Amino acid sequence: MLNVVIFGAPGSGKGTQSELIEKKYGLVHLSTGDILRAEIARGTDIGKLADGLISKGQFIPDDLMIDILNGQIDQYPTAKGFIFDGFPRTVPQADALDSMLKRRNIRVSIMLNIDVDTNELVKRLINRGKTSGRSDDNLQTIHQRIQVYETKTLPVIQFYDRQHKHHRIQGTGTMEEVFERICKEIDSVIS
Ligand code: AP5
Ligand code: MG
């Protein structure tokens, strides 16, 4: 089984690259942001909680996020593997993912860290905000998201470094160029 953690700051291209990986390698793409936005659209209790937090650029509590992801994995019993997009975002989530997968006798194969400088991130997200309708694609929330990423999410890199699973990917250039770099790293762990 091939299980990929796609990691990076807001706007680094996690969603874009996950779709390409999904097609090429036949994996199930689990985006916690997309899952939460679907809850918001359905008006569920989780959605109501997530709505306020996402628009402020704040995280959903770890325990709840871990439960949600665990439930999602169970929905795909025949999956060839997963792409975890936007999870883990904190060290407790990284720990929980390891345990969740261990219980199923599987593990994270590779963590791809898409590296893009802050100016480019802001430019991409402001641009997407013109059409995305996302409540967090405005300048104030974008800065907040990047700050939360730097304080809560960056330590996750060391977590995967210690397991020798962290691979840095240069995230600038065309989407195709980034994807080519990603495939090289994935192919190196499956061959
Ligand atoms: P989430 O939906 O995961 O948002 P994010 O991490 O802020 O990242 P984005 O989805 O905005 O960017 P992306 O990296 O996917 O880039 P994309 O491919 O879209 O999370 C949203 C919120 O949900 C969080 O802030 C939090 O509140 C909550 N949440 C989610 N997961 C959670 C968790 N685990 N725990 C707690 N809370 C959680 O690309 C961005 C733009 O750039 C697009 O317009 C794209 O077309 C463009 N682009 C992509 N690649 C390139 C390229 N190579 N060159 C030029 N432009 C490009
Ligand atoms: Mg995304």
Tab-separated table of C-alpha atoms and ligand atoms in Angstrom:
chain	number	residue	atom	x	y	z
A	1	MET	CA	0.000	0.000	0.000
A	2	LEU	CA	1.228	3.476	-0.873
A	3	ASN	CA	0.293	6.139	1.688
A	4	VAL	CA	1.404	9.674	0.919
A	5	VAL	CA	1.316	12.649	3.270
A	6	ILE	CA	1.179	15.797	1.160
A	7	PHE	CA	2.417	18.632	3.291
A	8	GLY	CA	2.929	22.360	2.837
A	9	ALA	CA	1.801	25.856	3.733
A	10	PRO	CA	-1.590	27.236	2.681
A	11	GLY	CA	-1.480	27.727	-1.092
A	12	SER	CA	1.597	25.550	-1.626
A	13	GLY	CA	-0.301	23.311	-4.065
A	14	LYS	CA	-1.344	20.353	-1.878
A	15	GLY	CA	-4.791	20.056	-3.474
A	16	THR	CA	-3.522	20.580	-7.024
A	17	GLN	CA	-0.775	17.966	-6.693
A	18	SER	CA	-3.012	15.515	-4.794
A	19	GLU	CA	-5.388	15.361	-7.748
A	20	LEU	CA	-2.517	14.533	-10.097
A	21	ILE	CA	-1.151	11.874	-7.701
A	22	GLU	CA	-4.658	10.409	-7.292
A	23	LYS	CA	-4.979	9.943	-11.068
A	24	LYS	CA	-1.503	8.560	-11.717
A	25	TYR	CA	-1.199	6.192	-8.729
A	26	GLY	CA	-4.897	5.323	-8.149
A	27	LEU	CA	-4.947	6.430	-4.511
A	28	VAL	CA	-7.826	7.803	-2.439
A	29	HIS	CA	-7.433	11.550	-1.807
A	30	LEU	CA	-8.476	12.623	1.695
A	31	SER	CA	-8.374	16.416	2.089
A	32	THR	CA	-9.378	17.490	5.585
A	33	GLY	CA	-10.123	21.010	4.290
A	34	ASP	CA	-12.506	19.589	1.654
A	35	ILE	CA	-14.116	17.284	4.229
A	36	LEU	CA	-14.757	20.242	6.563
A	37	ARG	CA	-16.095	22.430	3.746
A	38	ALA	CA	-18.521	19.622	2.837
A	39	GLU	CA	-19.711	19.555	6.487
A	40	ILE	CA	-20.219	23.336	6.340
A	41	ALA	CA	-22.227	23.012	3.121
A	42	ARG	CA	-24.432	20.333	4.738
A	43	GLY	CA	-24.971	22.510	7.826
A	44	THR	CA	-23.956	19.770	10.297
A	45	ASP	CA	-22.795	20.458	13.870
A	46	ILE	CA	-19.191	19.849	12.811
A	47	GLY	CA	-19.767	22.243	9.920
A	48	LYS	CA	-21.062	24.955	12.237
A	49	LEU	CA	-17.989	24.658	14.451
A	50	ALA	CA	-15.606	24.496	11.478
A	51	ASP	CA	-17.153	27.501	9.753
A	52	GLY	CA	-16.136	29.979	12.463
A	53	LEU	CA	-12.668	28.531	12.885
A	54	ILE	CA	-11.785	28.246	9.189
A	55	SER	CA	-12.837	31.820	8.391
A	56	LYS	CA	-10.483	33.008	11.154
A	57	GLY	CA	-7.639	30.763	9.972
A	58	GLN	CA	-7.747	28.691	13.174
A	59	PHE	CA	-7.526	24.909	13.475
A	60	ILE	CA	-10.297	22.485	14.339
A	61	PRO	CA	-9.408	20.763	17.672
A	62	ASP	CA	-7.065	17.770	17.266
A	63	ASP	CA	-9.382	15.198	18.884
A	64	LEU	CA	-12.257	16.025	16.579
A	65	MET	CA	-10.064	16.149	13.467
A	66	ILE	CA	-8.499	12.780	14.342
A	67	ASP	CA	-11.958	11.189	14.793
A	68	ILE	CA	-13.127	12.568	11.466
A	69	LEU	CA	-10.089	11.251	9.600
A	70	ASN	CA	-10.309	7.855	11.254
A	71	GLY	CA	-13.929	7.561	10.093
A	72	GLN	CA	-12.961	8.560	6.556
A	73	ILE	CA	-10.311	5.834	6.271
A	74	ASP	CA	-12.944	3.224	7.151
A	75	GLN	CA	-15.046	4.308	4.194
A	76	TYR	CA	-12.456	2.959	1.730
A	77	PRO	CA	-11.740	-0.643	2.750
A	78	THR	CA	-10.441	-1.579	-0.708
A	79	ALA	CA	-8.201	1.475	-1.220
A	80	LYS	CA	-4.785	0.848	-2.809
A	81	GLY	CA	-3.500	3.651	-0.615
A	82	PHE	CA	-4.271	7.162	0.565
A	83	ILE	CA	-3.119	10.714	-0.005
A	84	PHE	CA	-3.425	12.649	3.250
A	85	ASP	CA	-3.819	16.317	2.240
A	86	GLY	CA	-3.911	18.839	5.092
A	87	PHE	CA	-3.445	16.160	7.742
A	88	PRO	CA	-1.410	15.887	9.930
A	89	ARG	CA	-1.132	19.591	10.723
A	90	THR	CA	0.084	19.259	14.300
A	91	VAL	CA	2.458	16.836	16.035
A	92	PRO	CA	-0.420	15.153	17.990
A	93	GLN	CA	-2.173	14.573	14.639
A	94	ALA	CA	1.019	13.035	13.204
A	95	ASP	CA	1.220	10.702	16.203
A	96	ALA	CA	-2.449	9.798	15.847
A	97	LEU	CA	-2.057	9.051	12.134
A	98	ASP	CA	0.758	6.621	12.887
A	99	SER	CA	-1.413	4.800	15.449
A	100	MET	CA	-4.462	4.789	13.196
A	101	LEU	CA	-2.498	3.211	10.354
A	102	LYS	CA	-0.659	0.793	12.635
A	103	ARG	CA	-4.011	-0.593	13.839
A	104	ARG	CA	-4.721	-1.416	10.178
A	105	ASN	CA	-1.226	-2.855	9.586
A	106	ILE	CA	-0.250	-0.067	7.229
A	107	ARG	CA	1.976	3.002	7.493
A	108	VAL	CA	2.935	6.326	5.926
A	109	SER	CA	5.212	5.577	2.955
A	110	ILE	CA	6.424	9.118	2.260
A	111	MET	CA	5.902	12.716	3.361
A	112	LEU	CA	6.211	15.285	0.570
A	113	ASN	CA	6.840	18.814	1.801
A	114	ILE	CA	5.977	21.298	-0.953
A	115	ASP	CA	8.146	24.328	-0.333
A	116	VAL	CA	6.953	27.727	-1.589
A	117	ASP	CA	8.056	31.153	-0.293
A	118	THR	CA	5.571	33.321	1.584
A	119	ASN	CA	5.242	36.044	-1.073
A	120	GLU	CA	4.240	33.473	-3.672
A	121	LEU	CA	1.766	31.812	-1.255
A	122	VAL	CA	0.015	35.122	-0.594
A	123	LYS	CA	-0.068	35.942	-4.308
A	124	ARG	CA	-1.639	32.551	-5.181
A	125	LEU	CA	-4.259	32.690	-2.447
A	126	ILE	CA	-5.298	36.306	-3.141
A	127	ASN	CA	-5.645	35.349	-6.774
A	128	ARG	CA	-7.699	32.236	-5.954
A	129	GLY	CA	-9.863	34.310	-3.588
A	130	LYS	CA	-11.237	36.218	-6.576
A	131	THR	CA	-13.215	33.144	-7.615
A	132	SER	CA	-12.958	30.463	-4.891
A	133	GLY	CA	-15.688	31.729	-2.581
A	134	ARG	CA	-13.554	30.407	0.313
A	135	SER	CA	-14.081	32.405	3.512
A	136	ASP	CA	-10.357	32.110	4.306
A	137	ASP	CA	-8.985	33.463	0.995
A	138	ASN	CA	-8.739	37.109	2.119
A	139	LEU	CA	-5.553	38.946	3.062
A	140	GLN	CA	-6.161	39.038	6.823
A	141	THR	CA	-7.035	35.333	7.099
A	142	ILE	CA	-4.254	34.326	4.695
A	143	HIS	CA	-1.672	35.953	7.005
A	144	GLN	CA	-3.284	34.273	9.995
A	145	ARG	CA	-3.201	30.860	8.251
A	146	ILE	CA	0.487	31.267	7.428
A	147	GLN	CA	1.271	32.262	11.019
A	148	VAL	CA	-0.626	29.248	12.426
A	149	TYR	CA	1.196	27.039	9.906
A	150	GLU	CA	4.564	28.343	11.103
A	151	THR	CA	3.849	27.819	14.800
A	152	LYS	CA	1.751	24.632	14.859
A	153	THR	CA	2.498	22.791	11.616
A	154	LEU	CA	6.214	23.289	10.898
A	155	PRO	CA	7.234	20.970	13.803
A	156	VAL	CA	5.567	18.106	11.884
A	157	ILE	CA	8.560	18.199	9.502
A	158	GLN	CA	10.898	17.036	12.275
A	159	PHE	CA	8.450	14.247	13.144
A	160	TYR	CA	8.880	12.774	9.627
A	161	ASP	CA	12.570	13.658	9.475
A	162	ARG	CA	13.135	11.360	12.427
A	163	GLN	CA	11.406	8.561	10.494
A	164	HIS	CA	13.463	9.377	7.360
A	165	LYS	CA	10.248	9.915	5.385
A	166	HIS	CA	10.484	13.661	4.786
A	167	HIS	CA	11.194	14.718	1.190
A	168	ARG	CA	11.362	18.404	0.320
A	169	ILE	CA	9.880	19.362	-3.032
A	170	GLN	CA	10.583	22.702	-4.677
A	171	GLY	CA	7.011	23.997	-5.110
A	172	THR	CA	7.621	26.802	-7.591
A	173	GLY	CA	7.569	26.406	-11.362
A	174	THR	CA	4.641	25.038	-13.335
A	175	MET	CA	2.239	22.488	-11.813
A	176	GLU	CA	3.668	19.918	-14.235
A	177	GLU	CA	7.228	20.640	-13.132
A	178	VAL	CA	6.265	20.254	-9.473
A	179	PHE	CA	4.422	17.030	-10.278
A	180	GLU	CA	7.462	15.621	-12.051
A	181	ARG	CA	9.577	16.251	-8.921
A	182	ILE	CA	6.897	14.566	-6.802
A	183	CYS	CA	6.716	11.482	-9.036
A	184	LYS	CA	10.487	11.060	-8.814
A	185	GLU	CA	10.272	10.896	-5.012
A	186	ILE	CA	7.233	8.587	-4.969
A	187	ASP	CA	8.819	6.267	-7.537
A	188	SER	CA	11.936	6.062	-5.386
A	189	VAL	CA	9.949	4.572	-2.491
A	190	ILE	CA	7.829	2.160	-4.540
A	191	SER	CA	10.563	0.705	-6.733
B	1	AP5	P1	-7.139	23.437	3.717
B	1	AP5	O1	-8.305	23.371	2.837
B	1	AP5	O2	-6.249	22.278	3.838
B	1	AP5	O3	-6.335	24.744	3.293
B	1	AP5	P2	-4.801	25.132	3.332
B	1	AP5	O4	-3.860	24.216	3.977
B	1	AP5	O5	-4.803	26.532	3.827
B	1	AP5	O6	-4.354	25.035	1.852
B	1	AP5	P3	-5.136	25.387	0.560
B	1	AP5	O7	-6.156	24.368	0.281
B	1	AP5	O8	-5.552	26.819	0.571
B	1	AP5	O9	-3.914	25.315	-0.471
B	1	AP5	P4	-3.260	24.050	-1.158
B	1	AP5	O10	-1.930	23.806	-0.561
B	1	AP5	O11	-4.209	22.916	-1.262
B	1	AP5	O12	-2.988	24.665	-2.582
B	1	AP5	P5	-3.860	24.576	-3.927
B	1	AP5	O13	-3.516	23.356	-4.684
B	1	AP5	O14	-5.274	24.838	-3.623
B	1	AP5	O15	-7.623	23.830	5.192
B	1	AP5	C1	-8.502	24.901	5.387
B	1	AP5	C2	-8.786	25.091	6.863
B	1	AP5	O16	-9.466	23.916	7.372
B	1	AP5	C3	-7.584	25.241	7.789
B	1	AP5	O17	-7.101	26.570	7.822
B	1	AP5	C4	-8.173	24.799	9.117
B	1	AP5	O18	-8.997	25.805	9.653
B	1	AP5	C5	-9.071	23.637	8.715
B	1	AP5	N1	-8.335	22.357	8.725
B	1	AP5	C6	-8.039	21.582	7.640
B	1	AP5	N2	-7.344	20.500	7.994
B	1	AP5	C7	-7.177	20.577	9.349
B	1	AP5	C8	-6.499	19.769	10.296
B	1	AP5	N3	-5.836	18.646	9.925
B	1	AP5	N4	-6.529	20.157	11.593
B	1	AP5	C9	-7.178	21.283	11.995
B	1	AP5	N5	-7.830	22.102	11.132
B	1	AP5	C10	-7.831	21.757	9.824
B	1	AP5	O19	-3.211	25.815	-4.712
B	1	AP5	C11	-3.426	27.142	-4.289
B	1	AP5	C12	-3.578	28.037	-5.523
B	1	AP5	O20	-2.352	28.074	-6.221
B	1	AP5	C13	-4.634	27.547	-6.522
B	1	AP5	O21	-5.299	28.635	-7.084
B	1	AP5	C14	-3.792	26.793	-7.566
B	1	AP5	O22	-4.401	26.794	-8.818
B	1	AP5	C15	-2.517	27.600	-7.543
B	1	AP5	N6	-1.320	26.789	-7.861
B	1	AP5	C16	-1.078	25.491	-7.525
B	1	AP5	N7	0.109	25.085	-7.966
B	1	AP5	C17	0.658	26.154	-8.608
B	1	AP5	C18	1.899	26.363	-9.295
B	1	AP5	N8	2.827	25.398	-9.408
B	1	AP5	N9	2.126	27.588	-9.813
B	1	AP5	C19	1.206	28.582	-9.718
B	1	AP5	N10	0.006	28.435	-9.092
B	1	AP5	C20	-0.260	27.240	-8.549
B	2	MG	MG	-6.117	22.460	-0.419
